[in-house]
Coordinates of C-alpha atoms and ligand atoms in Angstrom, one line a residue:
M1206 CA 40.6 2.5 13.9
K1207 CA 43.5 0.5 12.2
K1208 CA 43.8 0.8 8.4
T1209 CA 43.8 -2.6 6.8
P1210 CA 46.2 -3.5 4.1
P1211 CA 44.5 -3.7 0.8
A1212 CA 43.6 -7.2 -0.2
S1213 CA 43.4 -8.3 -3.9
T1214 CA 40.1 -7.5 -5.7
P1215 CA 39.5 -10.7 -7.8
G1216 CA 36.2 -9.5 -9.1
F1217 CA 37.8 -6.8 -11.2
A1218 CA 40.5 -9.1 -12.3
T1219 CA 38.1 -11.6 -13.7
L1220 CA 36.7 -8.8 -16.1
G1221 CA 40.0 -8.7 -17.9
L1222 CA 41.4 -5.6 -16.4
D1223 CA 45.1 -4.7 -16.3
P1224 CA 46.5 -5.6 -12.8
R1225 CA 47.6 -1.9 -12.4
L1226 CA 44.1 -0.9 -12.8
V1227 CA 42.9 -3.6 -10.4
D1228 CA 45.4 -2.4 -7.8
A1229 CA 44.2 1.3 -8.2
L1230 CA 40.6 0.0 -7.4
T1231 CA 41.7 -1.9 -4.5
A1232 CA 43.5 1.1 -3.2
L1233 CA 40.3 3.1 -3.7
G1234 CA 38.5 0.5 -1.4
Y1235 CA 36.4 -0.9 -4.2
E1236 CA 35.6 -4.4 -3.1
E1237 CA 33.7 -5.6 -6.2
P1238 CA 32.4 -4.4 -9.5
T1239 CA 28.9 -3.1 -9.5
E1240 CA 26.3 -4.7 -12.0
I1241 CA 27.0 -2.1 -14.8
Q1242 CA 30.7 -2.5 -14.5
A1243 CA 30.5 -6.4 -14.6
Q1244 CA 28.4 -6.3 -17.6
A1245 CA 30.1 -3.3 -19.6
I1246 CA 33.7 -3.9 -19.0
P1247 CA 34.3 -7.1 -20.7
L1248 CA 32.4 -5.9 -23.8
L1249 CA 34.2 -2.5 -24.0
L1250 CA 37.6 -4.2 -23.6
E1251 CA 36.5 -6.3 -26.7
G1252 CA 36.2 -3.0 -28.6
R1253 CA 32.5 -3.0 -28.9
D1254 CA 30.4 -0.1 -29.3
L1255 CA 27.9 0.1 -26.3
I1256 CA 24.7 1.7 -25.1
G1257 CA 24.4 1.6 -21.3
Q1258 CA 21.2 2.6 -19.7
A1259 CA 22.4 3.5 -16.0
A1260 CA 21.8 6.5 -13.8
T1261 CA 24.4 8.3 -11.6
G1262 CA 25.3 6.3 -8.6
T1263 CA 25.5 3.0 -10.4
G1264 CA 29.2 3.2 -11.0
K1265 CA 28.8 3.9 -14.6
T1266 CA 31.7 6.3 -14.7
A1267 CA 34.2 3.5 -13.9
A1268 CA 32.3 1.2 -16.4
F1269 CA 33.4 3.3 -19.2
A1270 CA 36.6 4.8 -18.0
L1271 CA 38.4 1.6 -17.0
P1272 CA 38.3 0.0 -20.4
L1273 CA 39.2 3.2 -22.2
L1274 CA 42.2 3.6 -19.9
Q1275 CA 43.4 0.1 -20.6
T1276 CA 43.0 0.6 -24.4
L1277 CA 45.0 3.8 -24.2
A1278 CA 47.7 2.2 -22.2
K1279 CA 48.2 -0.5 -24.9
A1280 CA 47.7 1.7 -28.0
E1281 CA 50.7 3.0 -29.9
R1282 CA 49.9 6.5 -29.8
K1283 CA 51.6 10.0 -30.2
R1284 CA 52.1 10.9 -26.5
G1285 CA 49.9 13.9 -25.5
A1286 CA 47.5 13.8 -28.4
P1287 CA 44.1 13.0 -27.1
G1288 CA 43.1 9.2 -27.4
A1289 CA 39.7 9.6 -25.9
L1290 CA 37.1 12.2 -25.7
I1291 CA 34.3 12.1 -23.1
L1292 CA 31.4 14.4 -23.6
V1293 CA 29.3 15.3 -20.5
P1294 CA 26.4 17.8 -20.0
T1295 CA 27.8 20.0 -17.2
R1296 CA 30.9 21.6 -15.8
E1297 CA 30.5 19.7 -12.5
L1298 CA 30.4 16.4 -14.3
A1299 CA 33.4 17.3 -16.5
M1300 CA 35.3 17.9 -13.2
Q1301 CA 34.1 14.8 -11.7
V1302 CA 34.7 12.6 -14.5
A1303 CA 38.2 14.0 -15.2
E1304 CA 39.0 13.4 -11.5
A1305 CA 37.8 9.8 -11.8
V1306 CA 39.8 9.1 -14.9
H1307 CA 42.8 10.6 -13.3
R1308 CA 42.4 8.5 -10.0
Y1309 CA 42.0 5.3 -12.0
G1310 CA 44.6 6.0 -14.6
R1311 CA 47.4 7.5 -12.5
A1312 CA 49.3 4.1 -12.3
L1313 CA 49.3 4.0 -16.1
G1314 CA 50.6 7.5 -16.4
I1315 CA 47.5 8.8 -18.3
T1316 CA 46.4 12.2 -17.9
A1317 CA 43.0 13.7 -18.2
L1318 CA 41.7 17.3 -18.6
P1319 CA 38.4 18.8 -18.0
V1320 CA 37.3 21.4 -20.5
Y1321 CA 34.0 23.3 -19.9
G1322 CA 32.2 26.4 -20.8
G1323 CA 32.2 29.6 -18.4
A1324 CA 35.9 29.0 -17.7
A1325 CA 38.8 31.1 -19.0
M1326 CA 40.1 30.0 -22.4
D1327 CA 43.8 30.6 -21.7
G1328 CA 44.3 27.9 -19.2
Q1329 CA 42.5 25.3 -21.3
L1330 CA 44.5 26.3 -24.5
R1331 CA 47.7 26.0 -22.6
A1332 CA 46.8 22.6 -21.2
L1333 CA 45.7 21.3 -24.5
K1334 CA 48.9 22.4 -26.1
R1335 CA 51.0 20.8 -23.5
G1336 CA 49.2 17.6 -24.5
V1337 CA 46.6 15.3 -22.6
D1338 CA 45.4 11.8 -23.1
V1339 CA 41.8 12.0 -22.2
V1340 CA 39.6 15.2 -22.7
V1341 CA 36.6 15.4 -20.6
A1342 CA 34.4 18.3 -22.2
T1343 CA 31.0 19.9 -22.3
P1344 CA 29.7 19.9 -26.0
G1345 CA 29.7 23.7 -26.5
R1346 CA 33.2 24.3 -25.3
A1347 CA 34.6 21.1 -27.2
L1348 CA 33.3 22.6 -30.5
D1349 CA 34.8 25.8 -29.7
H1350 CA 38.3 24.1 -29.2
I1351 CA 37.8 22.0 -32.2
Q1352 CA 37.1 25.1 -34.4
R1353 CA 40.1 26.8 -32.9
K1354 CA 42.1 23.7 -33.7
S1355 CA 43.2 23.6 -30.0
L1356 CA 41.5 20.2 -29.8
K1357 CA 42.3 17.7 -32.4
L1358 CA 40.2 14.6 -33.1
D1359 CA 42.3 12.6 -35.5
T1360 CA 44.0 10.5 -32.8
L1361 CA 40.8 9.6 -31.0
G1362 CA 40.2 5.9 -30.5
T1363 CA 37.2 6.3 -28.2
V1364 CA 34.4 8.8 -27.9
V1365 CA 32.0 8.6 -24.9
L1366 CA 28.7 10.3 -24.5
D1367 CA 27.8 10.4 -20.8
E1368 CA 24.4 11.3 -19.6
A1369 CA 23.3 11.6 -23.3
D1370 CA 19.7 12.4 -22.3
E1371 CA 20.8 15.3 -20.3
M1372 CA 22.9 16.6 -23.1
M1373 CA 19.9 16.5 -25.3
D1374 CA 17.6 18.2 -22.8
M1375 CA 20.2 20.9 -22.6
G1376 CA 20.0 21.5 -26.3
F1377 CA 23.4 20.0 -27.2
A1378 CA 22.0 17.9 -30.1
E1379 CA 23.5 20.0 -32.8
D1380 CA 26.9 20.3 -31.1
L1381 CA 27.2 16.6 -30.6
D1382 CA 26.3 16.0 -34.2
A1383 CA 29.0 18.4 -35.3
I1384 CA 31.6 16.9 -33.0
L1385 CA 30.8 13.2 -33.8
A1386 CA 30.8 13.9 -37.4
A1387 CA 34.4 15.3 -37.1
T1388 CA 35.8 12.2 -35.2
P1389 CA 37.6 9.4 -37.1
V1390 CA 35.5 6.7 -38.5
E1391 CA 37.5 4.0 -36.9
R1392 CA 36.6 4.7 -33.3
Q1393 CA 34.9 3.0 -30.4
T1394 CA 31.6 5.0 -29.5
V1395 CA 30.1 4.4 -26.1
L1396 CA 26.8 6.1 -25.0
F1397 CA 25.4 6.3 -21.5
S1398 CA 22.0 7.4 -20.5
A1399 CA 19.6 7.3 -17.6
T1400 CA 16.7 7.1 -20.1
M1401 CA 16.2 6.1 -23.7
A1402 CA 14.3 9.0 -25.1
P1403 CA 13.8 8.9 -28.9
R1404 CA 16.3 11.6 -29.4
V1405 CA 18.9 9.5 -27.7
S1406 CA 18.0 6.4 -29.6
A1407 CA 18.4 8.5 -32.7
I1408 CA 21.9 9.7 -32.0
A1409 CA 22.9 6.2 -31.0
A1410 CA 21.4 4.9 -34.4
K1411 CA 23.4 7.4 -36.3
Y1412 CA 26.9 7.1 -34.6
L1413 CA 27.2 3.7 -32.9
R1414 CA 28.2 0.7 -34.9
D1415 CA 26.3 -2.6 -34.0
P1416 CA 26.1 -1.6 -30.4
V1417 CA 25.6 -3.9 -27.5
R1418 CA 23.0 -2.8 -25.0
V1419 CA 23.5 -3.1 -21.4
N1420 CA 20.5 -2.1 -19.3
I1421 CA 20.6 -2.4 -15.5
A1422 CA 17.3 -0.8 -14.9
H1423 CA 15.4 -3.8 -16.1
E1424 CA 14.0 -6.4 -13.6
R1425 CA 11.3 -5.5 -11.4
L1426 CA 11.7 -7.1 -8.0
S1427 CA 8.9 -9.2 -7.0
H1428 CA 6.6 -7.6 -4.4
T1429 CA 7.4 -10.0 -1.6
E1430 CA 11.2 -9.5 -1.8
A1431 CA 11.0 -5.9 -0.4
P1432 CA 10.4 -5.9 3.4
R1433 CA 8.0 -3.4 4.9
V1434 CA 9.9 -1.0 6.9
R1435 CA 9.9 2.9 7.3
Q1436 CA 11.8 4.0 4.3
E1437 CA 13.3 7.4 4.3
A1438 CA 15.9 9.4 2.4
Y1439 CA 17.8 12.7 3.2
M1440 CA 19.1 14.8 0.3
V1441 CA 22.4 16.2 1.3
A1442 CA 25.6 17.5 -0.4
R1443 CA 28.6 15.3 0.0
A1444 CA 30.4 17.8 2.1
H1445 CA 27.7 17.8 4.8
K1446 CA 27.0 14.0 4.9
G1447 CA 29.1 13.4 8.0
A1448 CA 27.4 15.9 10.0
A1449 CA 23.8 14.9 8.6
L1450 CA 24.6 11.4 9.7
S1451 CA 25.4 12.2 13.3
R1452 CA 22.3 14.5 13.4
V1453 CA 20.1 11.7 12.2
L1454 CA 21.7 9.2 14.6
D1455 CA 21.0 11.7 17.5
I1456 CA 17.5 12.0 16.4
E1457 CA 16.7 8.3 15.7
Q1458 CA 18.7 7.0 18.8
P1459 CA 19.0 3.5 17.1
A1460 CA 19.4 0.5 19.4
S1461 CA 21.5 -1.2 16.8
A1462 CA 22.3 0.0 13.2
M1463 CA 24.1 -0.9 10.2
I1464 CA 25.6 1.7 7.9
F1465 CA 26.5 0.6 4.5
C1466 CA 29.2 2.4 2.4
R1467 CA 30.6 1.8 -1.1
T1468 CA 34.2 1.4 -0.4
R1469 CA 36.7 0.2 2.4
T1470 CA 38.1 3.5 2.6
E1471 CA 34.7 5.0 3.3
V1472 CA 34.0 2.4 5.7
D1473 CA 37.3 3.1 7.7
E1474 CA 36.9 6.9 7.5
L1475 CA 33.4 6.9 8.6
T1476 CA 34.0 4.6 11.6
E1477 CA 36.8 6.8 12.6
S1478 CA 34.7 9.9 12.6
L1479 CA 31.8 8.3 14.3
T1480 CA 34.0 7.0 17.0
A1481 CA 35.4 10.5 17.3
R1482 CA 32.0 11.9 17.9
G1483 CA 31.5 9.4 20.8
V1484 CA 29.5 6.7 18.8
R1485 CA 30.3 3.2 19.6
A1486 CA 31.1 2.2 16.0
S1487 CA 33.1 -0.7 14.4
S1488 CA 34.0 -1.4 10.9
L1489 CA 33.6 -4.5 8.8
H1490 CA 34.9 -5.0 5.2
G1491 CA 36.6 -7.5 3.1
G1492 CA 40.0 -6.4 4.2
H1493 CA 39.4 -7.9 7.6
N1494 CA 40.3 -11.5 8.4
Q1495 CA 38.0 -14.1 10.0
A1496 CA 39.3 -13.4 13.6
Q1497 CA 38.7 -9.7 13.2
R1498 CA 35.2 -10.3 11.8
D1499 CA 34.3 -12.6 14.7
R1500 CA 35.4 -10.1 17.3
V1501 CA 33.4 -7.2 15.7
M1502 CA 30.3 -9.4 15.3
A1503 CA 30.5 -10.7 18.9
A1504 CA 30.6 -7.1 20.1
F1505 CA 27.8 -6.0 17.9
R1506 CA 25.6 -8.9 19.2
A1507 CA 26.5 -8.1 22.7
K1508 CA 25.5 -4.5 22.0
T1509 CA 28.8 -3.0 23.1
V1510 CA 29.1 -1.8 19.5
E1511 CA 25.9 -0.1 18.5
V1512 CA 26.8 1.0 14.9
L1513 CA 28.5 -1.5 12.4
V1514 CA 29.8 0.2 9.4
A1515 CA 30.1 -2.2 6.5
T1516 CA 30.5 -2.7 2.7
D1517 CA 28.0 -5.1 0.9
V1518 CA 30.7 -7.6 0.4
A1519 CA 31.6 -7.9 4.2
A1520 CA 27.9 -7.9 5.2
R1521 CA 26.9 -10.6 2.8
G1522 CA 27.5 -13.6 4.9
L1523 CA 26.5 -12.2 8.2
D1524 CA 24.4 -13.7 10.7
V1525 CA 22.6 -10.7 12.0
K1526 CA 19.0 -11.3 13.0
H1527 CA 17.8 -7.9 13.5
V1528 CA 19.0 -4.4 13.5
S1529 CA 16.7 -1.4 14.3
H1530 CA 18.2 0.8 11.6
V1531 CA 19.7 0.2 8.1
I1532 CA 21.6 3.3 6.9
N1533 CA 22.7 3.7 3.3
Y1534 CA 25.5 6.2 3.5
D1535 CA 25.3 6.4 -0.4
V1536 CA 22.5 5.4 -2.7
P1537 CA 23.3 1.7 -3.5
A1538 CA 24.2 0.9 -7.2
A1539 CA 21.3 -1.5 -7.8
A1540 CA 17.9 -2.1 -6.4
E1541 CA 18.9 -5.6 -5.5
S1542 CA 21.5 -4.4 -3.1
Y1543 CA 19.1 -1.9 -1.5
V1544 CA 16.6 -4.8 -0.8
H1545 CA 19.4 -6.9 0.6
R1546 CA 20.5 -4.2 2.9
I1547 CA 17.2 -3.2 4.1
G1548 CA 16.3 -6.8 4.7
R1549 CA 18.2 -6.8 7.8
T1550 CA 15.8 -4.6 9.6
G1551 CA 12.0 -4.8 10.3
R1552 CA 12.1 -8.6 10.7
A1553 CA 9.8 -10.8 12.9
G1554 CA 7.1 -8.1 13.1
R1555 CA 9.4 -5.7 14.7
E1556 CA 9.5 -2.1 13.3
G1557 CA 12.5 -1.3 11.1
V1558 CA 13.9 1.8 9.8
A1559 CA 15.8 2.3 6.4
I1560 CA 17.5 5.7 5.9
T1561 CA 19.2 6.4 2.6
F1562 CA 21.6 9.6 2.2
A1563 CA 21.5 10.8 -1.3
E1564 CA 23.5 13.5 -3.0
P1565 CA 21.3 15.6 -5.1
R1566 CA 22.9 14.1 -8.3
E1567 CA 21.8 10.7 -7.1
H1568 CA 18.1 11.7 -7.1
R1569 CA 17.4 9.7 -10.2
Q1570 CA 19.0 6.4 -8.9
L1571 CA 16.9 6.8 -5.7
R1572 CA 13.8 7.1 -7.8
L1573 CA 14.7 4.1 -9.8
I1574 CA 15.0 2.0 -6.7
E1575 CA 11.6 3.2 -5.6
S1576 CA 10.1 2.1 -8.9
E1577 CA 11.8 -1.2 -9.0
T1578 CA 10.8 -2.0 -5.4
R1579 CA 7.5 -0.4 -5.8
Q1580 CA 7.8 1.2 -2.4
K1581 CA 7.8 4.7 -1.5
I1582 CA 11.0 6.3 -0.1
I1583 CA 10.0 9.6 1.7
V1584 CA 12.6 12.3 1.1
K1585 CA 12.9 14.4 4.3
P1586 CA 14.8 17.6 5.1
V1587 CA 17.8 17.0 7.3
P1588 CA 16.8 17.6 10.9
T1589 CA 17.7 21.2 11.7
V1590 CA 19.4 22.5 14.9
A1591 CA 16.1 23.6 16.2
D1592 CA 14.7 20.0 15.6
L1593 CA 17.5 18.7 17.5
R1594 CA 17.1 21.1 20.4
A1595 CA 13.4 20.5 20.6
L1596 CA 14.0 16.7 20.7
R1597 CA 16.8 17.2 23.5
L1598 CA 14.3 19.4 25.6
E1599 CA 11.7 16.7 25.2
A1600 CA 14.0 14.2 26.6
L1601 CA 15.2 16.5 29.3
Q1602 CA 11.5 17.1 30.2
A1603 CA 11.1 13.3 30.6
R1604 CA 14.3 13.1 32.8
L1605 CA 13.1 16.0 34.9
R1606 CA 9.7 14.3 35.4
D1607 CA 11.4 11.1 36.6
A1608 CA 13.6 13.1 38.9
I1609 CA 10.6 14.8 40.4
V1610 CA 8.9 11.5 41.0
E1611 CA 12.0 10.0 42.5
G1612 CA 12.4 12.8 45.1
Q1613 CA 15.6 12.8 47.0
F1614 CA 16.2 16.6 47.0
E1615 CA 18.2 17.0 50.2
G1616 CA 20.8 19.7 49.8
M1617 CA 19.1 21.0 46.6
R1618 CA 16.2 22.6 48.5
T1619 CA 18.4 25.0 50.4
V1620 CA 19.8 26.3 47.1
V1621 CA 16.3 26.7 45.6
E1622 CA 15.0 28.4 48.9
T1623 CA 17.9 30.9 48.9
L1624 CA 17.3 31.8 45.2
A1625 CA 13.6 31.9 45.6
G1626 CA 14.0 34.7 48.3
E1627 CA 15.7 36.9 45.4
F1628 CA 14.0 35.7 42.2
D1629 CA 10.8 34.5 40.9
I1630 CA 10.6 30.5 41.5
M1631 CA 9.7 30.0 37.8
D1632 CA 12.9 31.9 36.7
V1633 CA 15.0 29.8 39.1
A1634 CA 13.7 26.7 37.5
A1635 CA 14.0 27.8 34.1
A1636 CA 17.6 28.8 34.7
A1637 CA 18.3 25.4 36.1
V1638 CA 16.8 23.8 32.9
R1639 CA 18.8 26.0 30.7
L1640 CA 22.0 24.9 32.4
L1641 CA 21.1 21.4 31.9
A1642 CA 20.2 21.9 28.3
A1643 CA 23.3 23.7 27.2
P1644 CA 23.8 22.8 23.6
Q1645 CA 26.5 20.5 22.8
S1646 CA 29.3 21.9 20.6
D1647 CA 28.7 19.7 17.6
D1648 CA 25.1 21.0 16.9
V1649 CA 25.5 24.7 16.3
E1650 CA 26.2 24.3 12.6
E1651 CA 23.1 24.3 10.2
I1652 CA 23.3 21.9 7.4
P1653 CA 22.4 23.4 4.1
D1654 CA 19.6 22.0 2.1
P1655 CA 21.0 21.3 -1.4
K1656 CA 17.5 22.3 -2.9
A1657 CA 18.0 25.9 -1.6
P1658 CA 19.9 28.4 -3.7
K1659 CA 23.6 27.7 -4.2
P1660 CA 25.9 28.8 -1.2
S1661 CA 27.3 32.0 -1.7
K1662 CA 31.0 32.6 -1.5
V1663 CA 30.4 35.3 1.2
R1664 CA 31.1 33.7 4.6
A1665 CA 29.4 34.4 7.9
N1666 CA 31.1 37.4 9.4
A1667 CA 33.2 37.9 6.3
P1668 CA 34.7 41.4 6.4
G1669 CA 34.2 43.4 3.4
P1670 CA 32.0 46.1 1.9
R1671 CA 28.3 46.2 2.7
E1672 CA 25.6 47.5 0.6
R1673 CA 22.3 49.1 2.2
L1674 CA 19.0 47.9 0.8
F1675 CA 15.8 49.9 1.0
I1676 CA 12.6 48.0 1.7
G1677 CA 9.3 49.7 0.8
G1678 CA 7.7 48.9 4.2
G1679 CA 8.1 49.4 8.0
R1680 CA 6.4 49.8 11.2
K1681 CA 3.0 50.7 9.7
L1682 CA 3.0 47.1 7.9
K1683 CA 4.1 45.7 11.4
I1684 CA 7.4 44.6 10.0
R1685 CA 10.0 43.7 12.6
P1686 CA 13.7 43.0 12.2
G1687 CA 13.1 39.3 12.7
D1688 CA 10.7 39.2 9.7
I1689 CA 13.5 40.7 7.4
V1690 CA 16.3 38.5 8.9
G1691 CA 13.9 35.5 8.6
A1692 CA 13.0 36.1 5.0
I1693 CA 16.6 36.5 4.0
V1694 CA 18.1 33.6 5.6
T1695 CA 15.3 31.4 4.5
H1696 CA 15.2 32.3 0.9
S1697 CA 18.9 33.2 0.3
S1698 CA 22.3 31.6 1.0
L1699 CA 23.1 34.1 3.7
D1700 CA 23.1 33.4 7.3
A1701 CA 21.9 35.7 10.0
K1702 CA 25.5 36.4 11.1
S1703 CA 26.4 37.9 7.8
L1704 CA 23.8 40.6 7.9
G1705 CA 24.5 44.2 9.2
S1706 CA 22.3 46.6 11.0
I1707 CA 18.6 47.0 10.5
V1708 CA 16.6 50.3 10.7
I1709 CA 12.8 50.1 10.8
Q1710 CA 11.0 53.3 10.1
D1711 CA 7.3 53.9 9.6
R1712 CA 7.0 53.3 6.0
H1713 CA 10.3 51.9 5.0
S1714 CA 13.2 49.7 6.4
L1715 CA 16.9 49.6 5.7
I1716 CA 19.4 46.7 6.1
D1717 CA 23.1 46.3 5.3
V1718 CA 24.0 43.2 3.5
P1719 CA 27.5 42.0 2.2
A1720 CA 28.0 43.9 -1.2
G1721 CA 28.5 40.8 -3.1
S1722 CA 25.2 39.3 -2.1
A1723 CA 23.0 42.4 -2.5
Q1724 CA 21.4 41.3 -5.9
E1725 CA 20.8 37.8 -4.5
V1726 CA 18.9 39.2 -1.4
I1727 CA 17.0 41.6 -3.6
D1728 CA 16.0 38.8 -5.9
A1729 CA 15.1 36.5 -3.1
L1730 CA 12.9 39.1 -1.3
Q1731 CA 11.2 40.3 -4.4
R1732 CA 10.3 36.7 -5.2
T1733 CA 9.0 35.9 -1.8
G1734 CA 8.0 39.1 -0.1
I1735 CA 8.2 39.8 3.7
K1736 CA 5.4 38.6 5.9
G1737 CA 3.5 37.6 2.8
K1738 CA 3.7 41.1 1.3
K1739 CA 5.3 42.0 -2.0
L1740 CA 7.4 45.0 -1.3
L1741 CA 9.7 47.3 -3.2
I1742 CA 13.4 46.2 -2.6
R1743 CA 16.3 48.0 -4.1
K1744 CA 19.7 49.3 -3.4
D1745 CA 19.5 52.5 -1.2
S1746 CA 20.4 55.3 -3.4
K1747 CA 21.1 57.8 -0.5
R1748 CA 24.3 56.1 0.1
Ligands
LIG310 P1 29.1 6.9 -10.7 O1 27.6 6.2 -10.9 O2 29.8 6.6 -11.8 O3 28.7 8.3 -10.4 O4 29.6 6.2 -9.4 C1 29.0 6.5 -8.1 C2 30.0 6.3 -7.0 O5 30.3 4.9 -6.8 C3 31.3 7.0 -7.1 O6 31.7 7.7 -6.0 C4 32.4 5.9 -7.3 O7 33.7 6.2 -6.8 C5 31.8 4.8 -6.7 N1 32.0 3.5 -7.2 C6 32.1 3.1 -8.5 N2 32.3 1.9 -8.8 C7 32.4 1.3 -7.5 C8 32.7 -0.1 -6.9 N3 32.8 -1.1 -7.8 N4 32.7 -0.1 -5.6 C9 32.7 0.8 -4.8 N5 32.4 2.1 -5.2 C10 32.3 2.3 -6.4

């Protein structure tokens, strides 16, 4: 797939953003501002304090980061002394937000540093000493640095509280109070929160000055706007989305599908990877000219292209009457856009399917769309390798049935007769089916469920020390190796390949596991038991 040269992004320019920032967004493949960005950016550029009610997935990070970067670039400041402090509830968010600030601000030469608890102090102290423009911190660690005087607040022009409700829920209220009280009086304060709990309103009332409110979770869509289609979602970590998508396409076998992505870059990358997996996919985004669009659309209508990967902007004016599947590769930033997208399926009384891939952190945005459309989106586990194999076997059975009815076995019968002299005829047939059903190379990897315990750093087949575990039950309780492996694989982050030898005795069993995961396995087995029985599990002392 040819990469298209970036076209200008007028939507962002009209918000009053510096051309260098607009260029950075264009290079990232953003086609137009999201709703929260369109509303918040001009107000923040004016220097107003702001309360934004928006969940993850709405584009809120860019909504506060872009104005902050622009202000920093303009201000006469001591280089390296922090001009902005962004407070976030978790380490993951600190890293993500710092990364976003870095990406947007690179062209302006603005630096960002994530500072969070649980990480070594040394590195953070050195980085702060060297100097940084934007500090993205969890409240506890920020306070630590303030007290050590490694984080100075006197040069701050902007303070952002991101996911304020989460910070309150995590017990950071006092820390936030202490931090905010120590910042300069002449500052811009911005607060983002998915909900407006009383404690969030209280901190806003105390520290924000005449704030404007921007709430994108307001209008309920009328009932008639939302079409009736099968609406499902898969919760999957970003790293596994591509694999999950091809699994779902395999299972759903869409006659014609539209896949929506947030950015041009994503559209191009996804189209490339789908094409590499043998899917007939084409891309459509704002960087394409009319002739390219016409060509792609003609191919889609003629069904030579079965999957169209598009941004919202590119899809807006399209005359597509019906697609069997609409797939949201990300949770859309607004319910309106969700409704527009899925409106392309389930038309004219035909059954339509809308599938949304959501990262765990976008859960709230998904629920918000559900409540605004007043329609249930069913969250399903990503189909497993076993599901896929079962489906393929079903399809194979159907093909065999057709072949049997069709007859024409000349030449084949001799093979069967020869083998039948040697083997059971049932085995001959089963072996033939196995050869036909040989799994394809792309479906051997299981896709982890993000709701399960965190993946361990121990990889399958990782060499390294093993630890022997003692399990207080064995043959007398009808425990077999498969029961132990099954319980461990289901309830811990280990896979079967990383387990060592298993010994089953009358009254106890032993299993070798990677030493680094021993405690995790013990905890998991104690919690869930084996074959429904709670058993004593401990490290084997005889070793
Ligand atoms: P957030 O709600 O800030 O976590 O952003 C959600 C995702 O949307 C991030 O991956 C951003 O990179 C992306 N994003 C933010 N603004 C836009 C935009 N205007 N167009 C496309 N993608 C965006």
